[in-house]
Amino acid sequence: MENKLGFGLMRLPKNEAGEIDIPRVSEMADAFLARGFTYFDTAYVYASSEVAFREAVVRRHPRESFTVASKMAGWQLNDTRTPEVMFNEQLERCGVTYFDYYLLHSLQPSRIAGYEKNDCWNFCLQKKKEGKIRNFGFSFHGDPVLLEQLLNDHPEVDFVQLQINYADWENNAIWSGENYRVCRRHNKPIVVMEPVKGGLLANLAPELQQKLDAVRPGKSAASFALRYAASLEGVMMVLSGMSDAAQMEDNLRTFEQFEPLTDDERRAIDEVTKALLAADTIPCTSCRYCVAGCPKHIAIPDVFKSYNMIQTYGDHSRPHLYYGELLAQGNGRAGDCIGCRRCEAACPQHLEIVSLLKKVSAVLDR
Ligand code: SF4
Ligand code: SF4
């Protein structure tokens, strides 16, 4: 079990200049590799992440000591940035000559056509023949009907990356459980993303943490969420987007001393899930795909985070302070939204951002 933890490079630590902190990433990567873990996950659209991976890992460790996954961003392809151009740029940014794992990123209804139009499926198969891709897959944010159709149309894929966590298992916008069952029927190994739902399951309200402490004292909420995902049959890797050494240490220990969930622990998780579903929080995973296109420069995930802090902890002072800092940095207010819905088209969680911002504005813009 110990090698099933993957280092997600989407939420890397930053320095005071707001850039990825390469020395800190290097320390984390060193610890990760020294403890027997090997899998790194990056993507074309994770800002500067591929280059950080090159500097922290590729330049400092032998190629055979790690594996790397990266992803094509079909929605950023155009007449000049063809699949070939993007792929070669990624090899160069990562400093490698091949990818162990390569994925079509974030397949969902709005993005399928772009991948088809640019013939990306055949492109990846060709790269696999050339030895530049060892395993070909896709990450998925749609419903089980679409997943079934894709796997019927593309039996050639080697694996699928799915959003799986206990809070989304029966969520009818994410379909963790249903999509998991589709992959199992097609015998596709599964890479799990968002096992802690962008951090939401790692920072539970005190009364929910107490439910977990009651069955297994002294263990982090994140460790329960990771064990939930890693206990599922057919899961080949569980990605965790680690941002500091403490998270890394906690995750490494969880996988080094891996124990499947007990029945009591599953019952406690069920109780936490019910409480989370009853709370009026916004299930944003902070992927930030929505931010770049917003004409009003609203820091949507940060705004939602402020709101969630109020809903979870009932504390208004810190979230208002945090929100005030966002505005002072030049970001738009929640109430500035003009309803253009560019953000909604980019959101893999299918959130109704426009109406959510109205609700949030009523609380934060008062
Ligand atoms: S709908 Fe609102 S939040 Fe979304 S991109 Fe447009 S202005 Fe920004
Ligand atoms: S609102 Fe959606 S796209 Fe934006 S950060 Fe949250 S989950 Fe990602």
mmCIF file of C-alpha atoms and ligand atoms in Angstrom:
data_model
loop_
_atom_site.group_PDB
_atom_site.id
_atom_site.type_symbol
_atom_site.label_atom_id
_atom_site.label_comp_id
_atom_site.label_asym_id
_atom_site.label_seq_id
_atom_site.Cartn_x
_atom_site.Cartn_y
_atom_site.Cartn_z
ATOM 1 C CA MET A 1 0.000 0.000 0.000
ATOM 2 C CA GLU A 2 2.832 2.329 0.758
ATOM 3 C CA ASN A 3 3.476 3.402 -2.809
ATOM 4 C CA LYS A 4 -0.101 4.496 -3.452
ATOM 5 C CA LEU A 5 0.396 8.075 -2.323
ATOM 6 C CA GLY A 6 0.962 10.495 -5.225
ATOM 7 C CA PHE A 7 2.380 13.995 -4.739
ATOM 8 C CA GLY A 8 -0.087 16.393 -6.373
ATOM 9 C CA LEU A 9 1.757 19.511 -7.547
ATOM 10 C CA MET A 10 -1.246 21.807 -7.869
ATOM 11 C CA ARG A 11 -1.037 23.597 -4.523
ATOM 12 C CA LEU A 12 2.686 24.018 -3.948
ATOM 13 C CA PRO A 13 4.066 26.361 -1.264
ATOM 14 C CA LYS A 14 4.873 29.907 -2.373
ATOM 15 C CA ASN A 15 7.537 32.371 -1.221
ATOM 16 C CA GLU A 16 7.004 36.003 -0.253
ATOM 17 C CA ALA A 17 7.171 37.066 -3.902
ATOM 18 C CA GLY A 18 4.186 34.812 -4.608
ATOM 19 C CA GLU A 19 6.267 32.359 -6.647
ATOM 20 C CA ILE A 20 6.540 28.625 -6.050
ATOM 21 C CA ASP A 21 9.115 28.124 -3.308
ATOM 22 C CA ILE A 22 11.523 25.724 -5.044
ATOM 23 C CA PRO A 23 13.770 25.064 -1.994
ATOM 24 C CA ARG A 24 10.733 24.055 0.080
ATOM 25 C CA VAL A 25 9.311 21.924 -2.731
ATOM 26 C CA SER A 26 12.731 20.277 -3.067
ATOM 27 C CA GLU A 27 12.767 19.385 0.631
ATOM 28 C CA MET A 28 9.281 17.917 0.386
ATOM 29 C CA ALA A 29 10.174 15.954 -2.755
ATOM 30 C CA ASP A 30 13.348 14.629 -1.105
ATOM 31 C CA ALA A 31 11.365 13.369 1.895
ATOM 32 C CA PHE A 32 8.751 11.838 -0.391
ATOM 33 C CA LEU A 33 11.329 9.931 -2.459
ATOM 34 C CA ALA A 34 13.475 8.959 0.532
ATOM 35 C CA ARG A 35 10.462 7.248 2.105
ATOM 36 C CA GLY A 36 9.840 5.081 -0.990
ATOM 37 C CA PHE A 37 7.163 7.082 -2.824
ATOM 38 C CA THR A 38 7.590 7.865 -6.510
ATOM 39 C CA TYR A 39 4.515 9.357 -8.247
ATOM 40 C CA PHE A 40 4.305 13.105 -9.055
ATOM 41 C CA ASP A 41 1.251 14.654 -10.677
ATOM 42 C CA THR A 42 1.369 17.944 -12.563
ATOM 43 C CA ALA A 43 -0.437 19.558 -15.528
ATOM 44 C CA TYR A 44 -0.023 22.143 -18.267
ATOM 45 C CA VAL A 45 -2.458 24.466 -16.479
ATOM 46 C CA TYR A 46 -1.008 24.248 -12.959
ATOM 47 C CA ALA A 47 0.824 27.571 -13.081
ATOM 48 C CA SER A 48 4.613 27.024 -13.066
ATOM 49 C CA SER A 49 4.141 23.567 -11.533
ATOM 50 C CA GLU A 50 5.825 21.656 -14.369
ATOM 51 C CA VAL A 51 8.916 23.888 -14.150
ATOM 52 C CA ALA A 52 8.968 23.604 -10.342
ATOM 53 C CA PHE A 53 8.849 19.826 -10.730
ATOM 54 C CA ARG A 54 11.853 19.971 -13.091
ATOM 55 C CA GLU A 55 13.872 22.100 -10.682
ATOM 56 C CA ALA A 56 12.942 20.242 -7.495
ATOM 57 C CA VAL A 57 12.926 16.679 -8.786
ATOM 58 C CA VAL A 58 14.259 16.086 -12.299
ATOM 59 C CA ARG A 59 17.441 18.131 -11.896
ATOM 60 C CA ARG A 60 18.168 16.566 -8.500
ATOM 61 C CA HIS A 61 17.173 12.902 -8.751
ATOM 62 C CA PRO A 62 17.837 10.063 -11.219
ATOM 63 C CA ARG A 63 15.050 9.584 -13.784
ATOM 64 C CA GLU A 64 14.426 5.989 -12.704
ATOM 65 C CA SER A 65 13.752 7.049 -9.092
ATOM 66 C CA PHE A 66 10.413 8.781 -9.872
ATOM 67 C CA THR A 67 7.401 8.629 -12.140
ATOM 68 C CA VAL A 68 5.595 11.670 -13.466
ATOM 69 C CA ALA A 69 2.085 12.316 -14.761
ATOM 70 C CA SER A 70 1.147 15.428 -16.715
ATOM 71 C CA LYS A 71 -1.968 16.492 -18.579
ATOM 72 C CA MET A 72 -2.895 18.123 -21.864
ATOM 73 C CA ALA A 73 -5.182 21.166 -21.599
ATOM 74 C CA GLY A 74 -7.444 20.658 -24.616
ATOM 75 C CA TRP A 75 -9.230 23.962 -24.076
ATOM 76 C CA GLN A 76 -5.976 25.883 -24.566
ATOM 77 C CA LEU A 77 -5.193 24.341 -27.952
ATOM 78 C CA ASN A 78 -5.449 26.566 -31.021
ATOM 79 C CA ASP A 79 -4.027 26.907 -34.547
ATOM 80 C CA THR A 80 -0.502 27.615 -33.310
ATOM 81 C CA ARG A 81 -0.550 25.740 -29.999
ATOM 82 C CA THR A 82 -1.266 22.308 -31.482
ATOM 83 C CA PRO A 83 -1.139 19.080 -29.416
ATOM 84 C CA GLU A 84 2.422 18.535 -30.682
ATOM 85 C CA VAL A 85 3.496 22.040 -29.622
ATOM 86 C CA MET A 86 1.863 21.737 -26.189
ATOM 87 C CA PHE A 87 3.246 18.246 -25.583
ATOM 88 C CA ASN A 88 6.801 19.245 -26.522
ATOM 89 C CA GLU A 89 6.511 22.337 -24.361
ATOM 90 C CA GLN A 90 5.513 20.108 -21.451
ATOM 91 C CA LEU A 91 8.458 17.750 -21.983
ATOM 92 C CA GLU A 92 10.745 20.766 -21.992
ATOM 93 C CA ARG A 93 9.146 22.397 -18.947
ATOM 94 C CA CYS A 94 9.377 19.116 -17.007
ATOM 95 C CA GLY A 95 12.893 18.357 -18.262
ATOM 96 C CA VAL A 96 12.024 14.788 -19.272
ATOM 97 C CA THR A 97 12.047 12.840 -22.526
ATOM 98 C CA TYR A 98 8.886 10.834 -21.756
ATOM 99 C CA PHE A 99 5.910 10.878 -19.401
ATOM 100 C CA ASP A 100 5.200 7.776 -17.327
ATOM 101 C CA TYR A 101 1.550 8.846 -17.277
ATOM 102 C CA TYR A 102 -0.119 11.321 -19.609
ATOM 103 C CA LEU A 103 -3.740 12.402 -19.446
ATOM 104 C CA LEU A 104 -6.318 14.348 -21.364
ATOM 105 C CA HIS A 105 -7.221 16.815 -18.633
ATOM 106 C CA SER A 106 -10.651 17.352 -17.111
ATOM 107 C CA LEU A 107 -12.962 15.600 -19.554
ATOM 108 C CA GLN A 108 -16.493 16.937 -19.111
ATOM 109 C CA PRO A 109 -19.235 17.806 -21.620
ATOM 110 C CA SER A 110 -17.926 21.298 -22.398
ATOM 111 C CA ARG A 111 -14.424 20.015 -23.169
ATOM 112 C CA ILE A 112 -14.933 16.829 -25.178
ATOM 113 C CA ALA A 113 -15.305 18.645 -28.517
ATOM 114 C CA GLY A 114 -11.933 20.404 -28.172
ATOM 115 C CA TYR A 115 -10.134 17.114 -27.688
ATOM 116 C CA GLU A 116 -11.996 15.555 -30.637
ATOM 117 C CA LYS A 117 -11.393 18.513 -32.934
ATOM 118 C CA ASN A 118 -7.642 18.358 -32.284
ATOM 119 C CA ASP A 119 -7.552 14.558 -32.623
ATOM 120 C CA CYS A 120 -5.952 14.299 -29.161
ATOM 121 C CA TRP A 121 -6.853 10.649 -28.593
ATOM 122 C CA ASN A 122 -4.922 9.517 -31.668
ATOM 123 C CA PHE A 123 -2.161 11.968 -30.896
ATOM 124 C CA CYS A 124 -1.589 10.346 -27.487
ATOM 125 C CA LEU A 125 -1.715 6.855 -28.959
ATOM 126 C CA GLN A 126 0.959 7.891 -31.446
ATOM 127 C CA LYS A 127 3.129 9.293 -28.629
ATOM 128 C CA LYS A 128 2.675 6.023 -26.778
ATOM 129 C CA LYS A 129 3.944 4.154 -29.842
ATOM 130 C CA GLU A 130 6.952 6.485 -29.916
ATOM 131 C CA GLY A 131 7.662 5.724 -26.227
ATOM 132 C CA LYS A 132 7.040 9.298 -25.125
ATOM 133 C CA ILE A 133 3.970 8.263 -23.134
ATOM 134 C CA ARG A 134 4.129 5.062 -21.104
ATOM 135 C CA ASN A 135 0.536 5.033 -19.822
ATOM 136 C CA PHE A 136 -2.315 7.003 -21.368
ATOM 137 C CA GLY A 137 -5.440 8.066 -19.514
ATOM 138 C CA PHE A 138 -7.815 10.929 -18.809
ATOM 139 C CA SER A 139 -9.096 12.800 -15.798
ATOM 140 C CA PHE A 140 -12.847 13.035 -15.604
ATOM 141 C CA HIS A 141 -15.435 15.447 -14.205
ATOM 142 C CA GLY A 142 -18.645 14.308 -15.854
ATOM 143 C CA ASP A 143 -21.461 11.900 -15.117
ATOM 144 C CA PRO A 144 -21.474 8.078 -15.325
ATOM 145 C CA VAL A 145 -23.328 8.020 -18.664
ATOM 146 C CA LEU A 146 -20.605 10.076 -20.306
ATOM 147 C CA LEU A 147 -17.874 7.995 -18.643
ATOM 148 C CA GLU A 148 -19.463 4.791 -19.898
ATOM 149 C CA GLN A 149 -19.598 6.230 -23.413
ATOM 150 C CA LEU A 150 -15.953 7.372 -23.314
ATOM 151 C CA LEU A 151 -14.693 4.016 -22.097
ATOM 152 C CA ASN A 152 -16.730 2.230 -24.766
ATOM 153 C CA ASP A 153 -15.347 4.555 -27.450
ATOM 154 C CA HIS A 154 -11.784 4.477 -26.109
ATOM 155 C CA PRO A 155 -10.960 1.051 -24.690
ATOM 156 C CA GLU A 156 -7.310 1.887 -25.403
ATOM 157 C CA VAL A 157 -6.907 4.054 -22.276
ATOM 158 C CA ASP A 158 -4.747 2.509 -19.560
ATOM 159 C CA PHE A 159 -6.267 4.272 -16.549
ATOM 160 C CA VAL A 160 -8.768 6.909 -15.437
ATOM 161 C CA GLN A 161 -8.391 9.685 -12.879
ATOM 162 C CA LEU A 162 -11.550 10.312 -10.834
ATOM 163 C CA GLN A 163 -12.636 12.627 -8.062
ATOM 164 C CA ILE A 164 -13.297 10.278 -5.161
ATOM 165 C CA ASN A 165 -13.893 11.162 -1.536
ATOM 166 C CA TYR A 166 -16.391 10.100 1.084
ATOM 167 C CA ALA A 167 -18.377 13.342 0.968
ATOM 168 C CA ASP A 168 -18.918 13.023 -2.797
ATOM 169 C CA TRP A 169 -19.570 9.280 -2.924
ATOM 170 C CA GLU A 170 -23.286 9.809 -3.490
ATOM 171 C CA ASN A 171 -23.104 13.409 -4.691
ATOM 172 C CA ASN A 172 -25.197 13.777 -7.850
ATOM 173 C CA ALA A 173 -22.972 16.524 -9.226
ATOM 174 C CA ILE A 174 -19.692 14.601 -8.766
ATOM 175 C CA TRP A 175 -20.788 10.945 -8.897
ATOM 176 C CA SER A 176 -17.728 9.522 -7.101
ATOM 177 C CA GLY A 177 -19.398 6.167 -6.367
ATOM 178 C CA GLU A 178 -21.130 5.746 -9.730
ATOM 179 C CA ASN A 179 -18.057 6.715 -11.730
ATOM 180 C CA TYR A 180 -15.924 4.379 -9.623
ATOM 181 C CA ARG A 181 -18.282 1.503 -10.477
ATOM 182 C CA VAL A 182 -18.126 2.315 -14.213
ATOM 183 C CA CYS A 183 -14.315 2.151 -14.151
ATOM 184 C CA ARG A 184 -14.389 -1.124 -12.249
ATOM 185 C CA ARG A 185 -16.751 -2.641 -14.835
ATOM 186 C CA HIS A 186 -14.294 -1.626 -17.556
ATOM 187 C CA ASN A 187 -11.315 -2.932 -15.534
ATOM 188 C CA LYS A 188 -9.573 0.426 -15.613
ATOM 189 C CA PRO A 189 -7.140 1.199 -12.786
ATOM 190 C CA ILE A 190 -8.154 4.379 -10.972
ATOM 191 C CA VAL A 191 -6.086 7.350 -9.866
ATOM 192 C CA VAL A 192 -7.950 9.267 -7.169
ATOM 193 C CA MET A 193 -7.935 13.064 -7.172
ATOM 194 C CA GLU A 194 -9.442 15.350 -4.535
ATOM 195 C CA PRO A 195 -9.523 12.665 -1.794
ATOM 196 C CA VAL A 196 -9.743 15.487 0.781
ATOM 197 C CA LYS A 197 -11.964 17.633 -1.458
ATOM 198 C CA GLY A 198 -9.504 20.491 -1.887
ATOM 199 C CA GLY A 199 -8.784 20.528 1.868
ATOM 200 C CA LEU A 200 -12.418 20.630 3.026
ATOM 201 C CA LEU A 201 -12.127 17.152 4.557
ATOM 202 C CA ALA A 202 -8.787 17.980 6.166
ATOM 203 C CA ASN A 203 -10.156 20.904 8.206
ATOM 204 C CA LEU A 204 -13.329 19.734 9.868
ATOM 205 C CA ALA A 205 -15.277 21.703 12.440
ATOM 206 C CA PRO A 206 -14.309 20.663 16.007
ATOM 207 C CA GLU A 207 -17.511 18.693 16.609
ATOM 208 C CA LEU A 208 -16.913 16.644 13.450
ATOM 209 C CA GLN A 209 -13.261 16.053 14.273
ATOM 210 C CA GLN A 210 -14.480 14.764 17.659
ATOM 211 C CA LYS A 211 -16.535 12.086 15.908
ATOM 212 C CA LEU A 212 -13.340 10.811 14.244
ATOM 213 C CA ASP A 213 -11.283 11.170 17.444
ATOM 214 C CA ALA A 214 -13.836 9.032 19.260
ATOM 215 C CA VAL A 215 -12.999 6.001 17.095
ATOM 216 C CA ARG A 216 -9.300 6.673 16.495
ATOM 217 C CA PRO A 217 -7.783 9.373 18.668
ATOM 218 C CA GLY A 218 -4.874 11.481 17.515
ATOM 219 C CA LYS A 219 -5.300 10.939 13.775
ATOM 220 C CA SER A 220 -5.869 13.797 11.363
ATOM 221 C CA ALA A 221 -9.093 14.232 9.427
ATOM 222 C CA ALA A 222 -7.014 14.036 6.231
ATOM 223 C CA SER A 223 -5.738 10.578 7.185
ATOM 224 C CA PHE A 224 -9.320 9.262 7.387
ATOM 225 C CA ALA A 225 -10.127 10.687 3.957
ATOM 226 C CA LEU A 226 -6.980 9.243 2.374
ATOM 227 C CA ARG A 227 -7.557 5.830 3.922
ATOM 228 C CA TYR A 228 -11.143 5.892 2.634
ATOM 229 C CA ALA A 229 -9.941 6.389 -0.956
ATOM 230 C CA ALA A 230 -6.965 4.038 -0.736
ATOM 231 C CA SER A 231 -9.099 1.223 0.732
ATOM 232 C CA LEU A 232 -11.110 0.955 -2.496
ATOM 233 C CA GLU A 233 -10.276 -1.962 -4.741
ATOM 234 C CA GLY A 234 -8.823 -0.991 -8.111
ATOM 235 C CA VAL A 235 -7.315 2.270 -6.882
ATOM 236 C CA MET A 236 -3.716 2.441 -8.069
ATOM 237 C CA MET A 237 -2.823 5.892 -6.722
ATOM 238 C CA VAL A 238 -4.259 8.504 -4.366
ATOM 239 C CA LEU A 239 -3.133 12.051 -5.108
ATOM 240 C CA SER A 240 -2.719 14.581 -2.370
ATOM 241 C CA GLY A 241 -1.933 18.203 -3.219
ATOM 242 C CA MET A 242 0.552 18.813 -0.445
ATOM 243 C CA SER A 243 1.484 22.402 0.433
ATOM 244 C CA ASP A 244 3.844 22.043 3.370
ATOM 245 C CA ALA A 245 6.137 19.620 5.168
ATOM 246 C CA ALA A 246 3.640 18.910 7.960
ATOM 247 C CA GLN A 247 0.971 17.732 5.500
ATOM 248 C CA MET A 248 3.604 15.666 3.744
ATOM 249 C CA GLU A 249 4.691 14.020 6.990
ATOM 250 C CA ASP A 250 1.127 13.231 8.024
ATOM 251 C CA ASN A 251 0.355 11.706 4.618
ATOM 252 C CA LEU A 252 3.562 9.694 4.482
ATOM 253 C CA ARG A 253 2.807 8.192 7.891
ATOM 254 C CA THR A 254 -0.733 7.340 6.833
ATOM 255 C CA PHE A 255 0.530 5.326 3.890
ATOM 256 C CA GLU A 256 3.612 3.838 5.549
ATOM 257 C CA GLN A 257 1.472 2.451 8.359
ATOM 258 C CA PHE A 258 -1.560 1.860 6.181
ATOM 259 C CA GLU A 259 -4.602 0.242 7.747
ATOM 260 C CA PRO A 260 -7.928 -0.175 5.965
ATOM 261 C CA LEU A 261 -10.889 1.527 7.645
ATOM 262 C CA THR A 262 -12.627 -0.434 10.391
ATOM 263 C CA ASP A 263 -16.422 -0.689 10.604
ATOM 264 C CA ASP A 264 -16.469 1.801 13.485
ATOM 265 C CA GLU A 265 -14.407 4.250 11.452
ATOM 266 C CA ARG A 266 -16.750 3.881 8.485
ATOM 267 C CA ARG A 267 -19.715 4.637 10.729
ATOM 268 C CA ALA A 268 -17.958 7.747 12.044
ATOM 269 C CA ILE A 269 -17.242 8.851 8.478
ATOM 270 C CA ASP A 270 -20.924 8.351 7.594
ATOM 271 C CA GLU A 271 -21.885 10.647 10.452
ATOM 272 C CA VAL A 272 -19.380 13.271 9.319
ATOM 273 C CA THR A 273 -20.710 13.014 5.757
ATOM 274 C CA LYS A 274 -24.306 13.576 6.906
ATOM 275 C CA ALA A 275 -23.258 16.611 8.926
ATOM 276 C CA LEU A 276 -21.261 18.041 6.016
ATOM 277 C CA LEU A 277 -24.147 17.596 3.615
ATOM 278 C CA ALA A 278 -26.484 19.323 6.074
ATOM 279 C CA ALA A 279 -24.136 22.316 6.519
ATOM 280 C CA ASP A 280 -24.602 25.213 4.129
ATOM 281 C CA THR A 281 -21.047 25.259 2.759
ATOM 282 C CA ILE A 282 -19.911 25.625 -0.851
ATOM 283 C CA PRO A 283 -18.148 22.517 -2.196
ATOM 284 C CA CYS A 284 -15.399 24.454 -4.018
ATOM 285 C CA THR A 285 -12.082 22.587 -4.242
ATOM 286 C CA SER A 286 -9.938 25.712 -4.904
ATOM 287 C CA CYS A 287 -8.711 24.409 -8.261
ATOM 288 C CA ARG A 288 -8.843 28.054 -9.487
ATOM 289 C CA TYR A 289 -9.834 27.128 -13.069
ATOM 290 C CA CYS A 290 -12.558 29.781 -12.840
ATOM 291 C CA VAL A 291 -10.354 32.700 -11.858
ATOM 292 C CA ALA A 292 -8.412 33.656 -14.986
ATOM 293 C CA GLY A 293 -11.484 34.413 -17.134
ATOM 294 C CA CYS A 294 -13.360 36.592 -14.644
ATOM 295 C CA PRO A 295 -13.682 40.134 -16.047
ATOM 296 C CA LYS A 296 -14.358 41.495 -12.533
ATOM 297 C CA HIS A 297 -11.266 39.834 -11.034
ATOM 298 C CA ILE A 298 -13.208 38.097 -8.310
ATOM 299 C CA ALA A 299 -11.024 35.626 -6.387
ATOM 300 C CA ILE A 300 -13.906 33.150 -6.452
ATOM 301 C CA PRO A 301 -12.376 30.242 -4.443
ATOM 302 C CA ASP A 302 -11.018 32.619 -1.788
ATOM 303 C CA VAL A 303 -14.381 34.325 -1.499
ATOM 304 C CA PHE A 304 -16.060 30.934 -1.099
ATOM 305 C CA LYS A 305 -13.455 29.973 1.492
ATOM 306 C CA SER A 306 -14.340 33.045 3.574
ATOM 307 C CA TYR A 307 -18.004 32.091 3.425
ATOM 308 C CA ASN A 308 -17.275 28.471 4.345
ATOM 309 C CA MET A 309 -15.258 29.549 7.360
ATOM 310 C CA ILE A 310 -18.281 31.455 8.646
ATOM 311 C CA GLN A 311 -20.620 28.533 7.979
ATOM 312 C CA THR A 312 -18.267 25.974 9.530
ATOM 313 C CA TYR A 313 -16.994 27.798 12.580
ATOM 314 C CA GLY A 314 -19.620 30.497 13.087
ATOM 315 C CA ASP A 315 -16.768 32.998 13.370
ATOM 316 C CA HIS A 316 -17.199 36.217 11.344
ATOM 317 C CA SER A 317 -14.084 38.158 12.321
ATOM 318 C CA ARG A 318 -11.319 36.166 10.621
ATOM 319 C CA PRO A 319 -13.266 35.560 7.367
ATOM 320 C CA HIS A 320 -14.147 39.254 7.105
ATOM 321 C CA LEU A 321 -10.503 40.172 7.682
ATOM 322 C CA TYR A 322 -9.426 37.679 4.998
ATOM 323 C CA TYR A 323 -12.074 38.990 2.592
ATOM 324 C CA GLY A 324 -10.952 42.577 3.279
ATOM 325 C CA GLU A 325 -7.374 41.613 2.381
ATOM 326 C CA LEU A 326 -8.568 40.133 -0.914
ATOM 327 C CA LEU A 327 -10.299 43.395 -1.812
ATOM 328 C CA ALA A 328 -7.240 45.415 -0.753
ATOM 329 C CA GLN A 329 -5.171 43.338 -3.187
ATOM 330 C CA GLY A 330 -7.392 44.575 -6.043
ATOM 331 C CA ASN A 331 -9.794 41.632 -6.308
ATOM 332 C CA GLY A 332 -13.452 42.287 -7.043
ATOM 333 C CA ARG A 333 -16.210 41.954 -4.436
ATOM 334 C CA ALA A 334 -18.613 39.017 -4.581
ATOM 335 C CA GLY A 335 -21.320 41.549 -5.403
ATOM 336 C CA ASP A 336 -19.406 42.833 -8.450
ATOM 337 C CA CYS A 337 -20.311 39.716 -10.441
ATOM 338 C CA ILE A 338 -22.035 40.595 -13.733
ATOM 339 C CA GLY A 339 -23.336 37.077 -14.395
ATOM 340 C CA CYS A 340 -21.360 36.400 -17.590
ATOM 341 C CA ARG A 341 -20.970 32.736 -16.431
ATOM 342 C CA ARG A 342 -17.458 32.288 -17.882
ATOM 343 C CA CYS A 343 -16.467 30.863 -14.514
ATOM 344 C CA GLU A 344 -19.291 28.313 -14.525
ATOM 345 C CA ALA A 345 -18.171 26.923 -17.878
ATOM 346 C CA ALA A 346 -14.714 26.280 -16.374
ATOM 347 C CA CYS A 347 -15.810 24.773 -13.054
ATOM 348 C CA PRO A 348 -15.238 20.998 -12.818
ATOM 349 C CA GLN A 349 -17.440 20.884 -9.726
ATOM 350 C CA HIS A 350 -20.404 22.225 -11.751
ATOM 351 C CA LEU A 351 -21.058 24.945 -9.180
ATOM 352 C CA GLU A 352 -23.686 27.598 -9.881
ATOM 353 C CA ILE A 353 -21.164 30.296 -9.132
ATOM 354 C CA VAL A 354 -23.323 33.273 -10.064
ATOM 355 C CA SER A 355 -26.106 32.437 -7.616
ATOM 356 C CA LEU A 356 -23.602 31.327 -4.973
ATOM 357 C CA LEU A 357 -21.819 34.673 -5.211
ATOM 358 C CA LYS A 358 -25.144 36.455 -4.650
ATOM 359 C CA LYS A 359 -25.647 34.438 -1.482
ATOM 360 C CA VAL A 360 -22.079 35.070 -0.344
ATOM 361 C CA SER A 361 -22.343 38.773 -1.121
ATOM 362 C CA ALA A 362 -25.330 39.049 1.203
ATOM 363 C CA VAL A 363 -23.062 37.861 4.021
ATOM 364 C CA LEU A 364 -19.671 39.339 3.163
ATOM 365 C CA ASP A 365 -20.495 42.627 1.412
ATOM 366 C CA ARG A 366 -22.780 43.896 4.157
HETATM 367 S S1 SF4 B 1 -20.131 35.219 -13.764
HETATM 368 FE FE1 SF4 B 1 -19.336 36.666 -12.260
HETATM 369 S S2 SF4 B 1 -17.752 35.576 -11.184
HETATM 370 FE FE2 SF4 B 1 -18.175 34.413 -13.042
HETATM 371 S S3 SF4 B 1 -16.665 35.158 -14.530
HETATM 372 FE FE3 SF4 B 1 -18.504 36.414 -14.811
HETATM 373 S S4 SF4 B 1 -18.225 38.191 -13.471
HETATM 374 FE FE4 SF4 B 1 -16.721 36.645 -12.839
HETATM 375 S S1 SF4 B 2 -15.502 27.548 -8.096
HETATM 376 FE FE1 SF4 B 2 -15.167 25.674 -9.284
HETATM 377 S S2 SF4 B 2 -13.552 26.208 -10.758
HETATM 378 FE FE2 SF4 B 2 -13.550 27.784 -9.183
HETATM 379 S S3 SF4 B 2 -12.010 27.122 -7.733
HETATM 380 FE FE3 SF4 B 2 -13.984 26.366 -6.992
HETATM 381 S S4 SF4 B 2 -14.163 24.308 -7.822
HETATM 382 FE FE4 SF4 B 2 -12.525 25.315 -8.980
#
